[in-house]
Amino acid sequence: MGGDLNINHLEFLGHGALWTLGLSAMALIGGGLFGFVLALARIAPARALRWASGGYIQLIQGTPLLVILFLGYFGLAAIGFDLSPLVAAGASLTIYNAAYFGEIWRGCIQSVPKPQWEAAEGLGLSRTQRMFKVILPQAIRIATPPTVGFTVQIIKNTSLASVIGFVELARAGQIINNSLFKPFLIYAIIALIYFAMCYPISRLSRRLERRMALGRAQPIPA
Amino acid sequence: MSDPTAIVSLKDVHKSFGPLKVLDGVSFSVARGEVMAIIGRSGSGKSTALRCIDRFERIDSGTIEVCGHRVDDPQVDLKALRQDIGIVFQSYNLFPHLTVEENITLAPCSVKRVAKAEAKSLARQVLAQVGLEDKLNSYPEQLSGGQQQRAAIARSLAMQPKVMLFDEVTSALDPELTGEVLKVIEALAADGMTMVMVTHEMGFAKGIADRIVFMHRGKVHEAGTAGILSAPATPELAQFVGTGF
């Protein structure tokens, strides 16, 4: 067997790369929405909400993504829920990334100085108004660099979806290698494509972080 | 309560943080149009007393009444209470992501549902009151400390409170900037605003306050007109005035 890498192989890889981006988008949007809810629940006045969201985050952060993927695909199938690899992968990544987003954003919300809450409270704003009109706009600025940075993790983590047969970039490479047996060449190409996706985002994250550091000159007297 | 003309009235208020007794039976009342200065050492409970009036802290026992609201009642209507009270803090606490105008219009628009145009003209009016008409579109970080504090006062005034609380509002400012803030407060006093202020500015307290409350170890140790500063009845106040702090 064997043969040379040709245009068809590259096209197949391109297809896989597109699915990697698609899966990343699903994970980013799903994980982001659910993570936002988790972040709010983590600092809710109701103890039960704080408790449940905290427990969820602990549980998921203590579980490998690989295991969550297996559970979502093979585990649910065994008890009668037959999910397509796409749905299983999207759901697993959402569940996993939400736990991280929830914790990152909780930290960002809590790093808005407490007197900001009090000033808003003193003006008569309700808790919801304080959160959405005063605290979150400030927290978003703080959250942008770590969120962009975490997006790189999300993209790389989608490669694990290959284990449940989802043909994204890593799985596409595996399939081609199975017929060509040129692992070094093929995986080097795969690595390059991942790098090309992630590097601009890392750069953006670092630039945002630098800009934040410059803009931090805020007069908060003791 | 006892005094029907009182806008703020505390009666036998007790408050502890854990084992630390911060307020130990505090009583005083402030009449309409009156300016009261609360003085005392750090840790004497003066800031806590002020924060209890706006219900940033809940009290353990006693009663607090502000403009007819029973602040000690767990069911008190906080939204209504906070519309009657304006509070200004030591660290200004303007919202950094909003312009001065937006800082001022936020609460009238979202709490009182005032129309945008009306809120904007209100903002111009209160900014003129504190001498900052030209800073309407500035962001807080573009203002000096004194200007930020005046903007914070304007923000409170825009809610048309019945009583203003000032918590060491000049403590973060250097003497030069302190003057411009004190001038604004003096103008408010002249307009008849009811005010309770915690302050370290003895000269200012003496000049502006109708009544002075000296707090010591969680109690009202001595109270009276500004005259008590020059003729203290207790050794503690004498010592406090003597050292300047």
Coordinates of C-alpha atoms in Angstrom, one line a residue:
Chain A
M1 CA 0.0 0.0 0.0
G2 CA 1.0 3.6 0.2
G3 CA 1.1 6.3 -2.4
D4 CA 1.7 9.9 -2.5
L5 CA -0.2 12.8 -0.9
N6 CA -2.4 14.3 -3.6
I7 CA -5.0 17.1 -4.0
N8 CA -7.8 14.8 -3.0
H9 CA -6.2 14.2 0.4
L10 CA -5.6 17.9 0.9
E11 CA -9.2 18.5 0.1
F12 CA -10.3 15.9 2.6
L13 CA -8.1 17.6 5.2
G14 CA -9.6 21.0 4.3
H15 CA -13.0 19.5 4.9
G16 CA -11.9 18.2 8.3
A17 CA -10.5 21.6 9.2
L18 CA -13.8 23.2 8.4
W19 CA -15.5 20.7 10.8
T20 CA -13.0 21.6 13.4
L21 CA -14.0 25.2 13.1
G22 CA -17.7 24.3 13.1
L23 CA -17.3 22.2 16.2
S24 CA -15.3 25.0 17.8
A25 CA -18.1 27.5 17.0
M26 CA -20.7 25.1 18.6
A27 CA -18.5 24.6 21.7
L28 CA -17.9 28.4 21.9
I29 CA -21.5 29.4 21.6
G30 CA -23.0 26.6 23.6
G31 CA -20.4 26.6 26.2
G32 CA -20.5 30.4 26.3
L33 CA -24.3 30.6 26.8
F34 CA -24.4 27.9 29.4
G35 CA -21.2 29.2 31.1
F36 CA -22.8 32.6 31.4
V37 CA -25.7 31.1 33.2
L38 CA -23.3 29.2 35.4
A39 CA -21.3 32.3 36.3
L40 CA -24.5 34.1 37.3
A41 CA -25.6 31.1 39.3
R42 CA -22.2 30.9 41.1
I43 CA -22.8 34.4 42.6
A44 CA -26.6 34.2 43.0
P45 CA -28.1 35.2 46.4
A46 CA -29.9 31.8 46.5
R47 CA -27.6 29.3 48.2
A48 CA -29.1 26.3 46.3
L49 CA -28.1 27.9 42.9
R50 CA -24.6 28.6 44.1
W51 CA -24.3 25.1 45.4
A52 CA -25.6 23.4 42.3
S53 CA -23.5 25.4 39.9
G54 CA -20.4 25.0 42.1
G55 CA -21.0 21.2 42.2
Y56 CA -21.4 21.0 38.4
I57 CA -18.2 22.9 37.8
Q58 CA -16.2 20.8 40.2
L59 CA -17.6 17.6 38.7
I60 CA -16.9 18.6 35.1
Q61 CA -13.5 20.1 35.8
G62 CA -12.6 16.8 37.5
T63 CA -13.6 14.7 34.5
P64 CA -11.5 14.2 31.4
L65 CA -13.2 15.5 28.2
L66 CA -12.5 12.1 26.6
V67 CA -14.6 10.4 29.2
I68 CA -17.4 13.0 28.7
L69 CA -17.3 12.3 25.0
F70 CA -17.5 8.5 25.6
L71 CA -20.4 9.0 28.0
G72 CA -22.2 11.2 25.6
Y73 CA -21.8 9.0 22.6
F74 CA -21.5 5.3 23.7
G75 CA -23.0 5.7 27.1
L76 CA -26.2 7.4 26.1
A77 CA -26.5 5.0 23.1
A78 CA -26.4 2.1 25.5
I79 CA -29.4 3.4 27.4
G80 CA -31.3 4.1 24.3
F81 CA -30.4 7.7 23.2
D82 CA -28.7 7.3 19.9
L83 CA -27.0 10.6 19.2
S84 CA -25.1 11.3 16.0
P85 CA -21.4 12.0 16.5
L86 CA -22.0 15.7 15.7
V87 CA -24.7 16.1 18.3
A88 CA -22.8 14.0 20.9
A89 CA -19.5 16.0 20.3
G90 CA -21.3 19.4 20.3
A91 CA -23.2 18.6 23.5
S92 CA -20.1 17.1 25.2
L93 CA -18.0 20.2 24.3
T94 CA -20.7 22.5 25.5
I95 CA -21.0 20.7 28.8
Y96 CA -17.2 20.7 29.3
N97 CA -16.4 24.2 28.2
A98 CA -19.3 25.8 30.1
A99 CA -17.7 24.6 33.4
Y100 CA -14.6 26.6 32.5
F101 CA -16.3 29.6 31.1
G102 CA -18.5 29.7 34.2
E103 CA -15.5 29.8 36.5
I104 CA -13.5 32.3 34.4
W105 CA -16.4 34.7 34.2
R106 CA -17.4 34.3 37.8
G107 CA -13.9 35.5 38.7
C108 CA -14.2 38.4 36.3
I109 CA -17.6 39.5 37.7
Q110 CA -16.2 39.3 41.2
S111 CA -13.2 41.3 40.3
V112 CA -15.3 44.4 39.7
P113 CA -14.7 46.4 42.9
K114 CA -17.4 45.9 45.5
P115 CA -18.0 49.7 46.0
Q116 CA -19.4 49.7 42.4
W117 CA -22.2 47.4 43.6
E118 CA -22.8 49.7 46.6
A119 CA -22.8 52.9 44.6
A120 CA -25.4 51.3 42.3
E121 CA -27.4 50.0 45.3
G122 CA -27.3 53.5 46.9
L123 CA -28.9 54.9 43.7
G124 CA -31.8 52.5 44.1
L125 CA -31.0 50.1 41.2
S126 CA -32.4 46.6 41.6
R127 CA -30.0 43.7 41.7
T128 CA -30.7 42.8 38.1
Q129 CA -30.1 46.4 37.0
R130 CA -26.9 46.6 39.1
M131 CA -25.7 43.4 37.4
F132 CA -26.6 44.3 33.8
K133 CA -26.0 48.1 33.8
V134 CA -23.1 48.5 36.1
I135 CA -21.2 45.3 36.8
L136 CA -21.3 43.2 33.6
P137 CA -20.2 46.0 31.3
Q138 CA -17.1 46.4 33.4
A139 CA -16.7 42.6 33.8
I140 CA -16.8 42.1 30.1
R141 CA -13.7 44.3 29.6
I142 CA -11.9 42.2 32.2
A143 CA -13.1 39.0 30.7
T144 CA -12.1 39.5 27.1
P145 CA -8.4 38.5 27.2
P146 CA -8.9 35.3 29.2
T147 CA -11.9 34.4 27.1
V148 CA -10.1 34.8 23.8
G149 CA -7.2 32.9 25.3
F150 CA -9.4 30.0 26.3
T151 CA -10.8 29.8 22.8
V152 CA -7.5 28.4 21.8
Q153 CA -8.1 25.5 24.2
I154 CA -11.5 25.0 22.8
I155 CA -10.2 24.6 19.2
K156 CA -7.5 22.2 20.3
N157 CA -9.9 20.2 22.4
T158 CA -12.2 19.5 19.4
S159 CA -9.5 17.0 18.2
L160 CA -10.8 14.7 20.9
A161 CA -14.1 14.3 19.1
S162 CA -12.2 12.0 16.7
V163 CA -12.5 9.2 19.2
I164 CA -16.2 9.0 18.7
G165 CA -15.8 8.8 14.9
F166 CA -16.4 12.5 14.2
V167 CA -14.3 13.4 11.1
E168 CA -12.7 16.7 12.1
L169 CA -9.2 17.7 11.3
A170 CA -7.3 15.2 13.5
R171 CA -9.6 12.3 12.4
A172 CA -9.2 13.3 8.8
G173 CA -5.5 13.1 9.2
Q174 CA -5.7 9.7 10.8
I175 CA -7.8 8.3 7.9
I176 CA -5.4 9.6 5.3
N177 CA -2.5 8.2 7.2
N178 CA -4.2 4.8 7.4
S179 CA -3.9 4.6 3.6
L180 CA -0.6 6.4 3.0
F181 CA 1.5 5.4 6.0
K182 CA 3.3 8.7 6.1
P183 CA 2.6 9.7 9.7
F184 CA 5.3 12.3 10.1
L185 CA 4.3 14.3 7.0
I186 CA 0.6 14.0 7.6
Y187 CA 0.6 14.9 11.3
A188 CA 3.1 17.7 10.6
I189 CA 0.5 19.2 8.2
I190 CA -2.2 18.7 10.8
A191 CA -0.2 20.4 13.4
L192 CA 0.5 23.3 11.1
I193 CA -3.2 23.8 10.3
Y194 CA -4.1 23.8 14.1
F195 CA -1.3 26.3 14.6
A196 CA -2.6 28.5 11.8
M197 CA -6.0 28.5 13.5
C198 CA -4.7 29.1 17.1
Y199 CA -1.8 31.4 16.6
P200 CA -3.7 34.5 15.5
I201 CA -6.1 34.0 18.4
S202 CA -3.3 33.8 20.9
R203 CA -1.7 36.9 19.5
L204 CA -5.1 38.7 19.8
S205 CA -5.4 37.6 23.4
R206 CA -2.0 38.8 24.3
R207 CA -2.6 42.2 22.6
L208 CA -5.9 42.6 24.5
E209 CA -4.2 41.8 27.7
R210 CA -1.5 44.4 27.1
R211 CA -4.2 47.0 26.3
M212 CA -6.1 46.1 29.5
A213 CA -2.9 46.6 31.5
L214 CA -2.5 50.1 30.0
G215 CA -6.1 51.0 30.6
R216 CA -6.0 50.0 34.2
A217 CA -4.9 53.4 35.4
Q218 CA -8.1 53.9 37.4
P219 CA -8.1 56.2 40.4
I220 CA -9.2 54.0 43.3
P221 CA -8.0 55.7 46.5
A222 CA -7.5 53.7 49.7
Chain B
M1 CA -41.7 57.8 66.4
S2 CA -40.9 60.4 69.0
D3 CA -40.0 63.3 66.9
P4 CA -42.4 63.9 64.0
T5 CA -40.2 66.5 62.3
A6 CA -37.2 64.1 62.2
I7 CA -36.1 62.9 58.8
V8 CA -33.6 60.5 60.2
S9 CA -33.9 59.0 63.6
L10 CA -31.9 56.2 65.3
K11 CA -33.0 54.8 68.6
D12 CA -30.9 52.5 70.7
V13 CA -29.2 50.9 67.7
H14 CA -26.9 47.9 68.3
K15 CA -24.7 46.3 65.7
S16 CA -21.9 43.8 66.0
F17 CA -19.5 42.3 63.4
G18 CA -19.0 38.9 65.0
P19 CA -17.6 39.5 68.5
L20 CA -16.9 43.1 67.7
K21 CA -19.5 45.5 69.0
V22 CA -19.5 48.4 66.6
L23 CA -22.7 50.3 67.6
D24 CA -23.6 50.1 71.2
G25 CA -26.9 51.8 71.8
V26 CA -26.7 54.7 69.3
S27 CA -29.5 57.3 69.3
F28 CA -29.8 60.6 67.5
S29 CA -32.2 62.3 65.1
V30 CA -31.8 64.8 62.3
A31 CA -34.6 67.3 61.5
R32 CA -35.6 68.5 58.1
G33 CA -33.0 71.0 56.7
E34 CA -30.5 70.2 59.5
V35 CA -26.9 69.4 58.9
M36 CA -25.3 66.9 61.2
A37 CA -21.7 66.0 61.4
I38 CA -20.6 62.8 62.9
I39 CA -17.0 62.9 64.2
G40 CA -14.8 60.4 66.0
R41 CA -11.7 58.3 65.8
S42 CA -11.3 55.5 63.2
G43 CA -13.3 52.5 64.5
S44 CA -15.6 54.5 66.7
G45 CA -18.6 53.3 64.6
K46 CA -19.4 56.6 62.8
S47 CA -19.2 55.1 59.2
T48 CA -21.1 52.1 60.3
A49 CA -23.9 54.3 61.7
L50 CA -24.1 56.1 58.4
R51 CA -24.2 52.8 56.4
C52 CA -27.0 51.5 58.7
I53 CA -29.1 54.5 57.8
D54 CA -28.9 53.5 54.1
R55 CA -29.3 49.8 55.1
F56 CA -25.9 48.8 53.7
E57 CA -25.7 47.1 57.1
R58 CA -28.5 45.5 59.0
I59 CA -28.7 46.3 62.7
D60 CA -29.1 43.8 65.5
S61 CA -31.5 45.7 67.6
G62 CA -33.1 49.2 67.9
T63 CA -35.0 51.2 65.4
I64 CA -34.0 53.4 62.5
E65 CA -36.6 55.5 60.7
V66 CA -35.8 57.5 57.6
C67 CA -38.5 59.7 55.9
G68 CA -41.1 57.4 57.3
H69 CA -39.4 54.1 56.2
R70 CA -38.7 51.7 59.0
V71 CA -35.1 50.8 58.0
D72 CA -34.9 48.0 60.6
D73 CA -37.9 46.3 59.3
P74 CA -36.8 43.3 57.1
Q75 CA -39.7 44.0 54.8
V76 CA -38.7 47.7 54.2
D77 CA -39.1 48.9 50.6
L78 CA -35.5 49.3 49.7
K79 CA -36.2 50.9 46.3
A80 CA -38.3 53.6 48.0
L81 CA -35.9 54.1 50.8
R82 CA -33.0 54.6 48.4
Q83 CA -34.9 57.1 46.4
D84 CA -35.2 59.2 49.5
I85 CA -31.6 58.9 50.5
G86 CA -28.6 60.0 48.5
I87 CA -25.2 58.7 49.5
V88 CA -21.7 59.8 48.5
F89 CA -18.6 57.7 49.3
Q90 CA -15.0 58.4 50.1
S91 CA -13.9 56.7 46.9
Y92 CA -16.4 58.5 44.6
N93 CA -17.4 55.2 42.9
L94 CA -18.4 56.7 39.6
F95 CA -19.1 54.0 37.0
P96 CA -15.9 54.0 34.9
H97 CA -17.6 52.7 31.7
L98 CA -20.1 55.5 31.5
T99 CA -19.7 59.2 30.8
V100 CA -20.5 61.7 33.5
E101 CA -23.9 62.3 31.9
E102 CA -24.7 58.6 31.7
N103 CA -23.6 58.2 35.3
I104 CA -26.1 60.8 36.3
T105 CA -29.0 59.7 34.0
L106 CA -28.7 55.9 34.8
A107 CA -30.7 55.9 38.0
P108 CA -33.4 58.4 37.1
C109 CA -34.0 56.5 33.8
S110 CA -33.9 52.9 35.2
V111 CA -35.3 53.5 38.7
K112 CA -37.7 56.3 38.3
R113 CA -38.5 55.7 34.6
V114 CA -37.8 59.3 33.8
A115 CA -37.8 60.0 30.0
K116 CA -34.3 60.2 28.4
A117 CA -34.6 63.8 27.4
E118 CA -35.8 64.9 30.7
A119 CA -33.0 63.0 32.5
K120 CA -30.5 64.7 30.3
S121 CA -31.7 68.2 31.2
L122 CA -31.7 67.1 34.8
A123 CA -28.1 66.0 34.4
R124 CA -27.2 69.4 33.0
Q125 CA -29.0 71.1 35.9
V126 CA -27.2 69.1 38.7
L127 CA -23.9 69.4 37.0
A128 CA -24.3 73.2 36.9
Q129 CA -25.0 72.9 40.6
V130 CA -21.6 71.4 41.3
G131 CA -19.8 73.5 38.6
L132 CA -19.1 70.8 36.1
E133 CA -21.4 71.7 33.1
D134 CA -18.5 71.3 30.8
K135 CA -17.7 67.7 31.8
L136 CA -21.0 66.2 30.6
N137 CA -19.3 63.9 28.1
S138 CA -16.1 63.1 30.0
Y139 CA -15.3 59.7 31.4
P140 CA -14.6 59.6 35.1
E141 CA -10.9 58.7 34.5
Q142 CA -10.5 62.1 32.7
L143 CA -11.5 64.0 35.8
S144 CA -9.5 65.0 38.8
G145 CA -10.4 63.5 42.2
G146 CA -12.3 66.6 43.2
Q147 CA -14.2 66.7 40.0
Q148 CA -15.1 63.0 40.3
Q149 CA -16.4 63.6 43.8
R150 CA -18.5 66.6 42.6
A151 CA -19.8 64.5 39.8
A152 CA -20.7 61.8 42.3
I153 CA -22.6 64.3 44.4
A154 CA -24.4 65.5 41.2
R155 CA -25.3 61.9 40.5
S156 CA -27.0 61.6 43.9
L157 CA -28.7 64.9 43.5
A158 CA -30.3 63.8 40.3
M159 CA -32.4 61.4 42.3
Q160 CA -33.8 64.3 44.2
P161 CA -33.2 62.7 47.6
K162 CA -34.7 64.1 50.8
V163 CA -31.5 63.5 52.8
M164 CA -27.9 63.2 51.7
L165 CA -25.3 61.0 53.5
F166 CA -21.6 61.9 53.1
D167 CA -19.1 59.2 54.1
E168 CA -15.7 60.9 54.5
V169 CA -16.1 62.4 51.1
T170 CA -12.9 64.5 51.2
S171 CA -10.6 61.9 52.9
A172 CA -9.2 60.8 49.5
L173 CA -8.5 64.3 48.3
D174 CA -5.6 66.6 48.8
P175 CA -6.3 69.9 50.5
E176 CA -6.6 71.9 47.3
L177 CA -9.3 69.6 45.9
T178 CA -11.0 69.3 49.3
G179 CA -12.0 72.9 49.1
E180 CA -14.0 72.6 45.9
V181 CA -16.0 69.7 47.2
L182 CA -16.7 71.4 50.5
K183 CA -17.9 74.4 48.7
V184 CA -20.5 72.3 46.9
I185 CA -21.7 70.8 50.2
E186 CA -21.9 74.3 51.7
A187 CA -24.1 75.4 48.8
L188 CA -26.3 72.4 49.4
A189 CA -26.6 73.3 53.0
A190 CA -27.6 76.8 52.1
D191 CA -30.3 75.4 49.9
G192 CA -31.8 73.7 52.9
M193 CA -30.8 70.1 52.1
T194 CA -30.9 67.7 55.1
M195 CA -27.4 66.1 55.5
V196 CA -25.6 63.7 57.6
M197 CA -21.9 63.6 57.2
V198 CA -19.1 61.6 58.6
T199 CA -16.0 63.9 58.4
H200 CA -12.5 64.5 59.5
E201 CA -12.6 68.1 58.5
M202 CA -13.1 69.7 61.9
G203 CA -13.0 73.3 60.7
F204 CA -15.6 72.4 58.1
A205 CA -17.8 70.6 60.6
K206 CA -17.7 73.6 62.9
G207 CA -18.6 76.0 60.2
I208 CA -21.4 74.1 58.5
A209 CA -23.0 71.7 61.0
D210 CA -26.1 72.6 63.0
R211 CA -25.3 69.7 65.3
I212 CA -22.3 67.6 66.0
V213 CA -22.3 64.0 67.3
F214 CA -19.0 62.7 68.7
M215 CA -18.8 59.0 68.7
H216 CA -16.6 57.0 70.9
R217 CA -16.4 53.2 71.2
G218 CA -19.8 52.6 69.5
K219 CA -21.7 55.2 71.6
V220 CA -22.7 58.8 71.1
H221 CA -20.3 60.1 73.6
E222 CA -21.2 63.8 73.3
A223 CA -23.6 65.7 71.1
G224 CA -24.6 69.3 70.7
T225 CA -24.0 72.4 68.6
A226 CA -20.7 73.2 67.1
G227 CA -19.9 74.9 70.4
I228 CA -18.9 71.5 71.9
L229 CA -15.8 71.5 69.7
S230 CA -14.5 74.6 71.5
A231 CA -15.8 73.7 74.9
P232 CA -15.8 69.9 75.2
A233 CA -17.7 68.4 78.2
T234 CA -15.9 65.1 78.2
P235 CA -12.1 64.4 78.3
E236 CA -12.4 62.1 75.3
L237 CA -13.7 64.8 73.0
A238 CA -11.3 67.3 74.5
Q239 CA -8.5 64.9 73.6
F240 CA -9.9 64.2 70.1
V241 CA -10.3 67.9 69.3
G242 CA -6.9 68.6 70.8
T243 CA -5.1 66.1 68.6
G244 CA -7.1 67.3 65.7
F245 CA -8.2 63.7 65.1

